[in-house]
Short mmCIF file of C-alpha atoms and ligand atoms in Angstrom, two decimals:
data_model
loop_
_atom_site.label_atom_id
_atom_site.label_comp_id
_atom_site.label_asym_id
_atom_site.label_seq_id
_atom_site.Cartn_x
_atom_site.Cartn_y
_atom_site.Cartn_z
CA MET A 815 99.95 55.92 163.84
CA GLN A 816 97.68 55.68 166.74
CA THR A 817 96.70 58.78 168.44
CA LEU A 818 95.94 59.16 171.58
CA VAL A 819 93.59 62.10 172.80
CA ILE A 820 93.48 63.30 176.25
CA THR A 821 90.58 65.60 176.61
CA LEU A 822 91.09 68.23 179.88
CA GLY A 823 88.33 70.04 181.36
CA PRO A 824 87.94 74.28 181.15
CA GLN A 825 91.03 75.59 183.28
CA ASP A 826 89.33 76.29 186.50
CA SER A 827 87.89 72.86 186.95
CA TRP A 828 91.69 71.38 186.42
CA GLU A 829 92.58 69.19 189.60
CA ASP A 830 96.11 69.80 190.43
CA GLU A 831 96.77 66.06 190.36
CA LYS A 832 94.69 64.40 187.90
CA MET A 833 95.57 67.00 185.01
CA ARG A 834 99.67 66.48 186.11
CA SER A 835 98.89 62.69 185.66
CA LYS A 836 97.05 62.96 182.54
CA ILE A 837 99.93 64.98 181.18
CA LYS A 838 102.70 62.79 182.61
CA ILE A 839 101.88 60.61 179.67
CA ALA A 840 101.97 63.11 176.79
CA ALA A 841 105.20 64.86 178.81
CA GLU A 842 106.90 61.35 178.32
CA VAL A 843 105.91 61.09 174.69
CA LEU A 844 107.51 64.45 174.35
CA ARG A 845 110.79 62.71 176.20
CA LYS A 846 110.95 60.05 173.61
CA GLY A 847 111.30 61.71 170.59
CA GLY A 848 107.05 62.03 169.98
CA LEU A 849 104.43 64.51 168.73
CA VAL A 850 101.84 66.23 171.22
CA ALA A 851 99.75 68.95 170.67
CA PHE A 852 99.12 71.17 173.51
CA PRO A 853 97.00 73.92 174.59
CA THR A 854 98.64 77.39 174.95
CA GLU A 855 96.30 80.71 175.33
CA THR A 856 97.45 81.67 171.39
CA VAL A 857 95.95 78.78 169.67
CA TYR A 858 96.83 75.04 169.82
CA GLY A 859 100.83 74.28 169.46
CA LEU A 860 102.65 70.69 167.95
CA GLY A 861 105.22 70.05 170.25
CA ALA A 862 107.89 68.03 169.87
CA ASN A 863 111.59 67.87 172.04
CA ALA A 864 113.15 71.35 170.37
CA LEU A 865 116.79 69.84 171.19
CA ASP A 866 115.99 66.31 169.39
CA SER A 867 116.79 67.17 165.67
CA LYS A 868 115.06 63.81 164.52
CA ALA A 869 111.95 64.70 166.58
CA VAL A 870 111.57 68.00 165.33
CA LYS A 871 111.68 67.03 161.85
CA LYS A 872 108.71 64.67 161.99
CA ILE A 873 106.80 67.85 162.92
CA PHE A 874 107.70 69.47 159.21
CA GLU A 875 107.02 66.53 157.06
CA VAL A 876 103.66 66.43 159.60
CA LYS A 877 102.85 69.73 159.06
CA VAL A 878 104.14 69.77 155.48
CA ARG A 879 105.92 72.92 156.59
CA PRO A 880 109.05 74.14 154.46
CA ALA A 881 112.24 73.63 156.11
CA ASP A 882 113.80 76.99 156.63
CA ASN A 883 110.73 77.87 158.66
CA PRO A 884 112.25 78.16 162.08
CA LEU A 885 109.98 76.46 164.87
CA ILE A 886 109.49 78.68 168.31
CA VAL A 887 110.52 77.00 171.32
CA HIS A 888 108.44 76.80 174.57
CA ILE A 889 109.69 76.97 178.31
CA ALA A 890 108.42 76.63 181.19
CA SER A 891 111.21 78.79 183.58
CA LYS A 892 113.36 81.81 182.16
CA ALA A 893 116.46 80.28 183.42
CA GLU A 894 116.13 77.84 180.24
CA VAL A 895 116.60 81.17 177.74
CA TYR A 896 120.15 81.37 179.20
CA LYS A 897 120.54 77.73 177.78
CA LEU A 898 119.60 78.35 174.26
CA ALA A 899 119.77 81.82 173.48
CA SER A 900 124.11 82.62 174.04
CA GLU A 901 123.06 86.43 174.63
CA VAL A 902 120.42 87.67 176.58
CA PRO A 903 120.62 91.51 176.15
CA LYS A 904 118.78 93.73 179.16
CA GLU A 905 115.44 94.46 177.06
CA ALA A 906 114.92 90.62 176.79
CA GLU A 907 114.82 90.79 180.40
CA GLU A 908 113.44 92.95 180.83
CA LEU A 909 110.42 92.13 178.63
CA MET A 910 110.23 88.60 180.13
CA ASP A 911 109.40 90.13 183.98
CA ALA A 912 106.69 91.96 181.86
CA PHE A 913 105.12 89.79 179.53
CA TRP A 914 106.53 85.92 180.30
CA PRO A 915 104.51 84.02 180.46
CA GLY A 916 102.63 85.17 177.21
CA PRO A 917 102.02 86.07 173.73
CA LEU A 918 105.42 87.49 172.82
CA THR A 919 108.26 85.61 171.78
CA LEU A 920 111.40 86.89 172.11
CA ILE A 921 114.30 86.13 168.69
CA LEU A 922 117.22 85.78 170.33
CA LYS A 923 120.61 84.63 169.14
CA LYS A 924 120.90 80.63 169.29
CA SER A 925 123.18 78.83 171.47
CA GLU A 926 125.66 75.20 169.71
CA ILE A 927 122.78 73.41 172.06
CA VAL A 928 119.30 74.17 169.53
CA PRO A 929 119.95 72.36 166.47
CA SER A 930 119.48 74.08 163.01
CA THR A 931 116.52 71.76 162.19
CA THR A 932 114.31 73.47 164.95
CA THR A 933 115.78 77.01 164.11
CA GLY A 934 115.27 76.25 159.87
CA GLY A 935 119.17 76.94 159.52
CA LEU A 936 119.33 80.75 161.05
CA ASP A 937 121.29 81.30 163.45
CA THR A 938 118.79 82.79 166.17
CA VAL A 939 116.30 80.86 168.26
CA ALA A 940 112.85 82.31 168.88
CA ILE A 941 111.68 81.75 172.18
CA ARG A 942 108.20 82.05 174.83
CA MET A 943 106.80 80.94 177.88
CA PRO A 944 103.01 80.38 177.54
CA ALA A 945 100.62 81.44 179.67
CA HIS A 946 98.71 78.54 179.52
CA LYS A 947 98.53 75.85 183.25
CA ILE A 948 98.77 72.88 180.51
CA ALA A 949 101.48 73.75 178.49
CA LEU A 950 103.65 74.36 181.39
CA THR A 951 102.67 71.63 183.03
CA LEU A 952 103.47 69.70 179.80
CA ILE A 953 106.81 71.83 179.50
CA GLU A 954 107.89 71.14 183.05
CA GLU A 955 107.20 67.95 182.78
CA SER A 956 108.97 66.72 179.94
CA LYS A 957 111.83 68.50 181.76
CA VAL A 958 112.94 69.43 177.72
CA PRO A 959 112.61 72.78 175.67
CA VAL A 960 109.46 72.04 173.88
CA ALA A 961 109.44 73.58 169.82
CA ALA A 962 106.26 73.66 168.54
CA PRO A 963 104.22 75.58 165.14
CA SER A 964 100.89 76.02 165.03
CA ALA A 965 99.39 72.40 165.66
CA ASN A 966 97.80 72.92 161.84
CA LEU A 967 98.34 72.10 158.22
CA SER A 968 100.71 73.80 156.83
CA GLY A 969 98.75 77.13 155.09
CA LYS A 970 95.68 76.08 157.53
CA PRO A 971 94.40 78.72 159.49
CA SER A 972 95.77 77.92 162.92
CA PRO A 973 93.73 75.94 165.35
CA THR A 974 92.06 77.41 168.64
CA SER A 975 89.94 74.05 169.57
CA GLY A 976 91.03 70.42 170.52
CA GLU A 977 88.16 69.63 168.15
CA HIS A 978 90.23 71.62 165.42
CA VAL A 979 93.44 70.09 165.69
CA ILE A 980 91.97 66.29 165.36
CA ARG A 981 90.57 67.24 162.36
CA ASP A 982 93.82 68.99 160.87
CA LEU A 983 96.50 66.13 163.07
CA TYR A 984 94.27 62.80 164.31
CA GLY A 985 96.31 59.62 162.87
CA LYS A 986 99.30 62.00 162.25
CA ILE A 987 100.89 62.47 166.15
CA ASP A 988 101.05 60.18 168.95
CA VAL A 989 98.91 62.31 171.41
CA ILE A 990 96.35 65.04 171.07
CA ILE A 991 95.60 67.20 174.54
CA ASP A 992 92.44 68.62 174.05
CA ALA A 993 90.88 71.43 176.46
CA GLY A 994 88.64 73.02 174.27
CA GLU A 995 89.11 76.84 172.70
CA THR A 996 91.86 78.85 173.36
CA GLN A 997 91.20 82.07 174.89
CA ILE A 998 93.59 84.83 172.72
CA GLY A 999 92.67 83.53 169.40
CA LEU A 1000 96.17 84.63 167.50
CA GLU A 1001 99.30 83.39 167.68
CA SER A 1002 101.29 85.04 169.83
CA THR A 1003 103.67 88.68 168.74
CA VAL A 1004 107.42 87.70 167.23
CA LEU A 1005 109.85 90.41 167.85
CA ASP A 1006 113.48 90.20 167.26
CA LEU A 1007 116.00 91.82 169.30
CA THR A 1008 119.03 90.87 167.56
CA VAL A 1009 118.21 94.33 165.84
CA ASP A 1010 118.33 97.50 166.36
CA PRO A 1011 115.76 99.16 167.20
CA PRO A 1012 113.67 95.88 168.08
CA THR A 1013 111.51 94.56 165.42
CA ILE A 1014 108.17 92.80 165.30
CA LEU A 1015 107.77 90.37 162.69
CA ARG A 1016 104.71 88.82 163.26
CA PRO A 1017 102.06 91.12 165.42
CA GLY A 1018 100.27 89.27 168.01
CA GLY A 1019 98.78 89.40 171.60
CA ILE A 1020 101.51 92.13 172.30
CA THR A 1021 100.64 95.03 170.76
CA PRO A 1022 103.39 97.36 169.21
CA GLU A 1023 102.36 100.21 171.62
CA ASP A 1024 102.35 97.68 174.63
CA LEU A 1025 106.14 96.99 173.67
CA GLU A 1026 106.91 100.70 172.89
CA ARG A 1027 105.99 101.28 176.52
CA LEU A 1028 108.79 99.69 177.72
CA LEU A 1029 111.15 99.62 175.06
CA GLY A 1030 110.76 103.45 173.23
CA GLU A 1031 111.70 102.62 169.86
CA VAL A 1032 109.73 99.43 167.96
CA GLN A 1033 110.43 98.75 165.04
CA VAL A 1034 106.80 96.74 162.91
CA HIS A 1035 108.31 95.26 159.57
CA PRO A 1036 106.82 96.53 156.51
CA ALA A 1037 105.74 92.89 155.96
CA VAL A 1038 103.85 92.70 158.84
CA GLU A 1039 101.42 95.61 156.76
CA GLY A 1040 100.78 93.59 153.58
CA ARG A 1041 103.66 95.67 151.67
CA LYS A 1042 105.50 94.56 149.44
CA VAL A 1043 109.18 94.14 150.50
CA LYS A 1044 111.81 93.53 148.37
CA THR A 1045 113.95 93.25 151.32
CA ILE A 1046 115.31 90.04 152.35
CA VAL A 1047 112.44 88.27 154.11
CA LYS A 1048 113.49 88.77 158.21
CA SER A 1049 110.80 85.69 159.26
CA PRO A 1050 110.68 82.93 157.13
CA GLY A 1051 107.64 82.25 157.84
CA MET A 1052 106.44 85.99 156.10
CA LYS A 1053 106.61 84.84 152.76
CA TYR A 1054 104.83 82.17 152.36
CA ARG A 1055 100.91 82.42 152.02
CA HIS A 1056 99.00 81.07 155.23
CA TYR A 1057 95.68 80.69 157.06
CA ALA A 1058 94.38 80.23 154.67
CA PRO A 1059 90.66 78.14 154.47
CA ASN A 1060 90.17 76.85 150.78
CA ALA A 1061 87.29 80.12 149.36
CA ASP A 1062 89.01 82.47 148.43
CA VAL A 1063 89.15 85.07 150.87
CA ILE A 1064 88.54 89.25 149.72
CA VAL A 1065 89.14 92.21 152.28
CA VAL A 1066 87.71 95.90 152.18
CA GLU A 1067 88.93 97.96 153.81
CA GLY A 1068 88.47 101.72 154.17
CA ASN A 1069 85.52 103.85 156.25
CA THR A 1070 82.36 102.39 156.42
CA GLU A 1071 80.27 103.44 154.13
CA LYS A 1072 82.20 102.99 151.25
CA VAL A 1073 83.25 99.41 152.39
CA ASN A 1074 79.33 98.51 152.67
CA GLU A 1075 78.84 99.82 149.29
CA LYS A 1076 81.95 98.04 147.80
CA ILE A 1077 80.92 94.48 149.53
CA ARG A 1078 77.30 94.98 147.60
CA GLU A 1079 79.19 95.40 144.50
CA LEU A 1080 80.98 92.25 144.87
CA ILE A 1081 78.00 90.41 145.81
CA THR A 1082 75.74 91.34 143.27
CA LYS A 1083 79.11 90.73 140.30
CA TYR A 1084 80.15 87.35 142.62
CA LYS A 1085 76.39 85.51 142.23
CA ARG A 1086 76.28 86.76 138.58
CA GLU A 1087 79.09 84.27 138.12
CA GLY A 1088 76.76 81.51 140.41
CA LYS A 1089 79.51 81.91 142.96
CA LYS A 1090 78.13 81.33 146.36
CA ILE A 1091 79.17 83.92 148.75
CA GLY A 1092 80.20 84.36 152.52
CA VAL A 1093 80.48 87.72 154.22
CA MET A 1094 82.36 88.35 157.37
CA VAL A 1095 81.40 91.14 159.62
CA THR A 1096 81.49 92.80 163.00
CA ASP A 1097 78.10 94.20 163.02
CA MET A 1098 74.94 92.24 162.16
CA ARG A 1099 72.89 95.55 162.04
CA GLN A 1100 74.57 95.65 158.27
CA ARG A 1101 72.60 92.94 155.92
CA TYR A 1102 74.66 92.31 152.49
CA GLY A 1103 72.76 89.54 151.40
CA ALA A 1104 75.14 86.75 150.84
CA ASP A 1105 74.84 83.20 151.14
CA VAL A 1106 76.65 83.16 154.55
CA THR A 1107 76.68 85.63 157.46
CA LYS A 1108 78.56 85.31 160.26
CA ILE A 1109 79.57 87.46 162.59
CA ILE A 1110 82.88 88.04 164.73
CA GLY A 1111 82.60 90.20 166.74
CA ASN A 1112 82.78 94.10 167.68
CA ASP A 1113 85.84 94.27 169.98
CA PHE A 1114 89.09 93.51 168.95
CA GLU A 1115 89.79 90.91 171.32
CA THR A 1116 86.13 88.57 170.36
CA ILE A 1117 87.21 89.31 166.28
CA ALA A 1118 90.73 87.35 167.55
CA ARG A 1119 89.31 84.60 169.24
CA ASN A 1120 86.84 84.00 167.00
CA LEU A 1121 89.10 84.89 163.40
CA PHE A 1122 90.25 81.67 162.79
CA LYS A 1123 87.67 79.42 163.50
CA THR A 1124 85.09 81.45 161.22
CA LEU A 1125 87.51 80.72 158.35
CA ARG A 1126 86.92 77.01 158.77
CA GLU A 1127 83.33 77.55 159.52
CA PHE A 1128 83.10 78.93 156.11
CA ASP A 1129 84.76 75.79 154.90
CA GLU A 1130 82.26 73.80 156.31
CA GLU A 1131 79.62 75.99 153.68
CA ASP A 1132 81.61 75.60 151.13
CA VAL A 1133 81.49 78.89 150.44
CA ASP A 1134 83.54 80.00 146.90
CA ILE A 1135 84.52 83.69 148.59
CA ILE A 1136 84.52 85.09 151.88
CA ILE A 1137 84.03 88.71 151.95
CA ALA A 1138 85.94 90.33 155.24
CA GLU A 1139 85.26 94.09 156.21
CA GLY A 1140 88.48 95.29 157.44
CA ILE A 1141 89.17 96.95 161.00
CA GLU A 1142 91.53 99.46 162.11
CA SER A 1143 95.41 98.70 162.03
CA VAL A 1144 95.72 100.04 165.49
CA GLY A 1145 96.44 97.78 169.07
CA LEU A 1146 95.54 93.87 168.83
CA GLY A 1147 93.62 95.02 165.06
CA LEU A 1148 96.93 95.38 163.63
CA ALA A 1149 97.03 91.17 164.23
CA ILE A 1150 93.86 90.57 163.11
CA MET A 1151 94.24 92.05 159.86
CA ASN A 1152 98.14 90.91 159.26
CA ARG A 1153 96.21 87.24 159.79
CA LEU A 1154 93.52 88.30 156.95
CA LYS A 1155 95.20 90.06 154.39
CA ARG A 1156 97.80 86.66 154.71
CA ALA A 1157 94.92 84.23 154.51
CA SER A 1158 93.77 86.45 151.61
CA TYR A 1159 93.95 86.33 148.02
CA LYS A 1160 93.00 90.07 147.39
CA ILE A 1161 92.49 93.12 149.32
CA ILE A 1162 90.42 96.02 148.21
CA LYS A 1163 90.41 99.63 149.35
CA ALA A 1164 86.98 101.18 149.41
O1 TXA B 2064 101.42 81.52 169.48
C1 TXA B 2064 102.21 80.94 168.83
O2 TXA B 2064 103.40 81.67 168.70
C2 TXA B 2064 102.02 79.41 168.82
C3 TXA B 2064 101.76 78.48 169.55
C4 TXA B 2064 101.78 77.65 169.56
O3 TXA B 2064 103.00 79.15 170.25
N1 TXA B 2064 103.23 78.75 167.68
C5 TXA B 2064 103.09 79.33 166.36
O4 TXA B 2064 104.08 78.83 165.86
O5 TXA B 2064 102.56 80.26 165.92
P1 TXA B 2064 104.41 78.93 164.39
O6 TXA B 2064 105.28 78.41 163.96
O7 TXA B 2064 102.93 78.36 163.72
O8 TXA B 2064 105.04 80.19 164.10
C6 TXA B 2064 106.50 80.90 164.10
C7 TXA B 2064 106.78 81.88 163.55
C8 TXA B 2064 106.91 81.79 162.25
O9 TXA B 2064 106.04 83.18 161.36
C9 TXA B 2064 108.45 81.86 162.24
O10 TXA B 2064 109.30 82.03 161.19
C10 TXA B 2064 108.76 82.48 163.32
O11 TXA B 2064 108.26 82.76 164.61
N2 TXA B 2064 110.13 82.72 163.52
C11 TXA B 2064 109.89 81.53 164.41
N3 TXA B 2064 111.76 81.39 164.74
C12 TXA B 2064 112.05 82.70 163.80
C13 TXA B 2064 113.52 82.94 164.17
N4 TXA B 2064 114.68 82.39 164.63
N5 TXA B 2064 113.65 84.43 163.64
C14 TXA B 2064 112.92 84.52 162.68
N6 TXA B 2064 111.26 84.08 162.61
C15 TXA B 2064 111.53 83.27 163.17
MG1 MG B 2065 101.81 78.66 162.10
#
């Protein structure tokens, strides 16, 4: 398939009319049932008309995504929520006012217009209004709600730049809008409002602390922290290994000194086995002597922005093992650790 790549400059230099005319081309493709990858503030999304079952099916095919893993429906105006959801509780309205546009996805009871292909057969629908000018303009111009998972091949790290999307999907979809790197770097928080108390199914840019301030009690689904759960998995996305680079990822968590010691031990062990080792550190002063060392940042925002990119970079270096220092699971740290654990095949408590 021919893929059209539309390149747009950094946000502050986007001239309204010029940008809009380019985006209109992509919007027309969406309206006609095609697939368009576009930037959001979190990660790039792979969009299709959410109300067109045939178009949505193509997303699943292209990504090689299991059909029971539902998609998030992206909108550009709050009024759309009342069409897509059959019930909109008061808390949903408060959350929309406080956090939209932004990295918060709300799970509500779905209305009849949403095809079950989009919701993976569930009777609920995930809805979000992204905080990105290109995304909002695209949705507005397409005049349809846009179903969009992250624009990566299933199981790979989510794409945080146009280049990542091109690598995964060029030749497989109609249009890629490339607008450089995304700002947050981790996917949105998914909050289930069909249960009491509201439950975080996936942590993200809006933290549990942010939500508690507005809602009072908020639950974090046990699967989020990587605990083994026997109960039915609420968000089908939770049961699949995710975000994984080719190398095996080992996360080491605990207090700094013990973590350092454990990582050294692991490096010695794997070196003896002839493995090429990468380490992902928060602080360059910590020298482990691995084959490849990548610093992902010292504060949560920077780490979030760099995480997926760094995992992909390790793949380019062909390392066999990636050893990552764990961080504290509070605030945005919860989302970072969630992605790291889901990318990993082993979590070690030092
Ligand atoms: O930031 C984001 O959310 C990005 C950008 C593109 O908006 N999108 C994204 O989509 O991360 P995706 O498909 O990679 O992740 C959607 C998550 C999955 O874990 C899925 O299982 C969950 O949301 N989800 C979607 N609909 C759901 C529903 N009705 N009930 C429970 N979980 C749902
Ligand atoms: Mg995804």
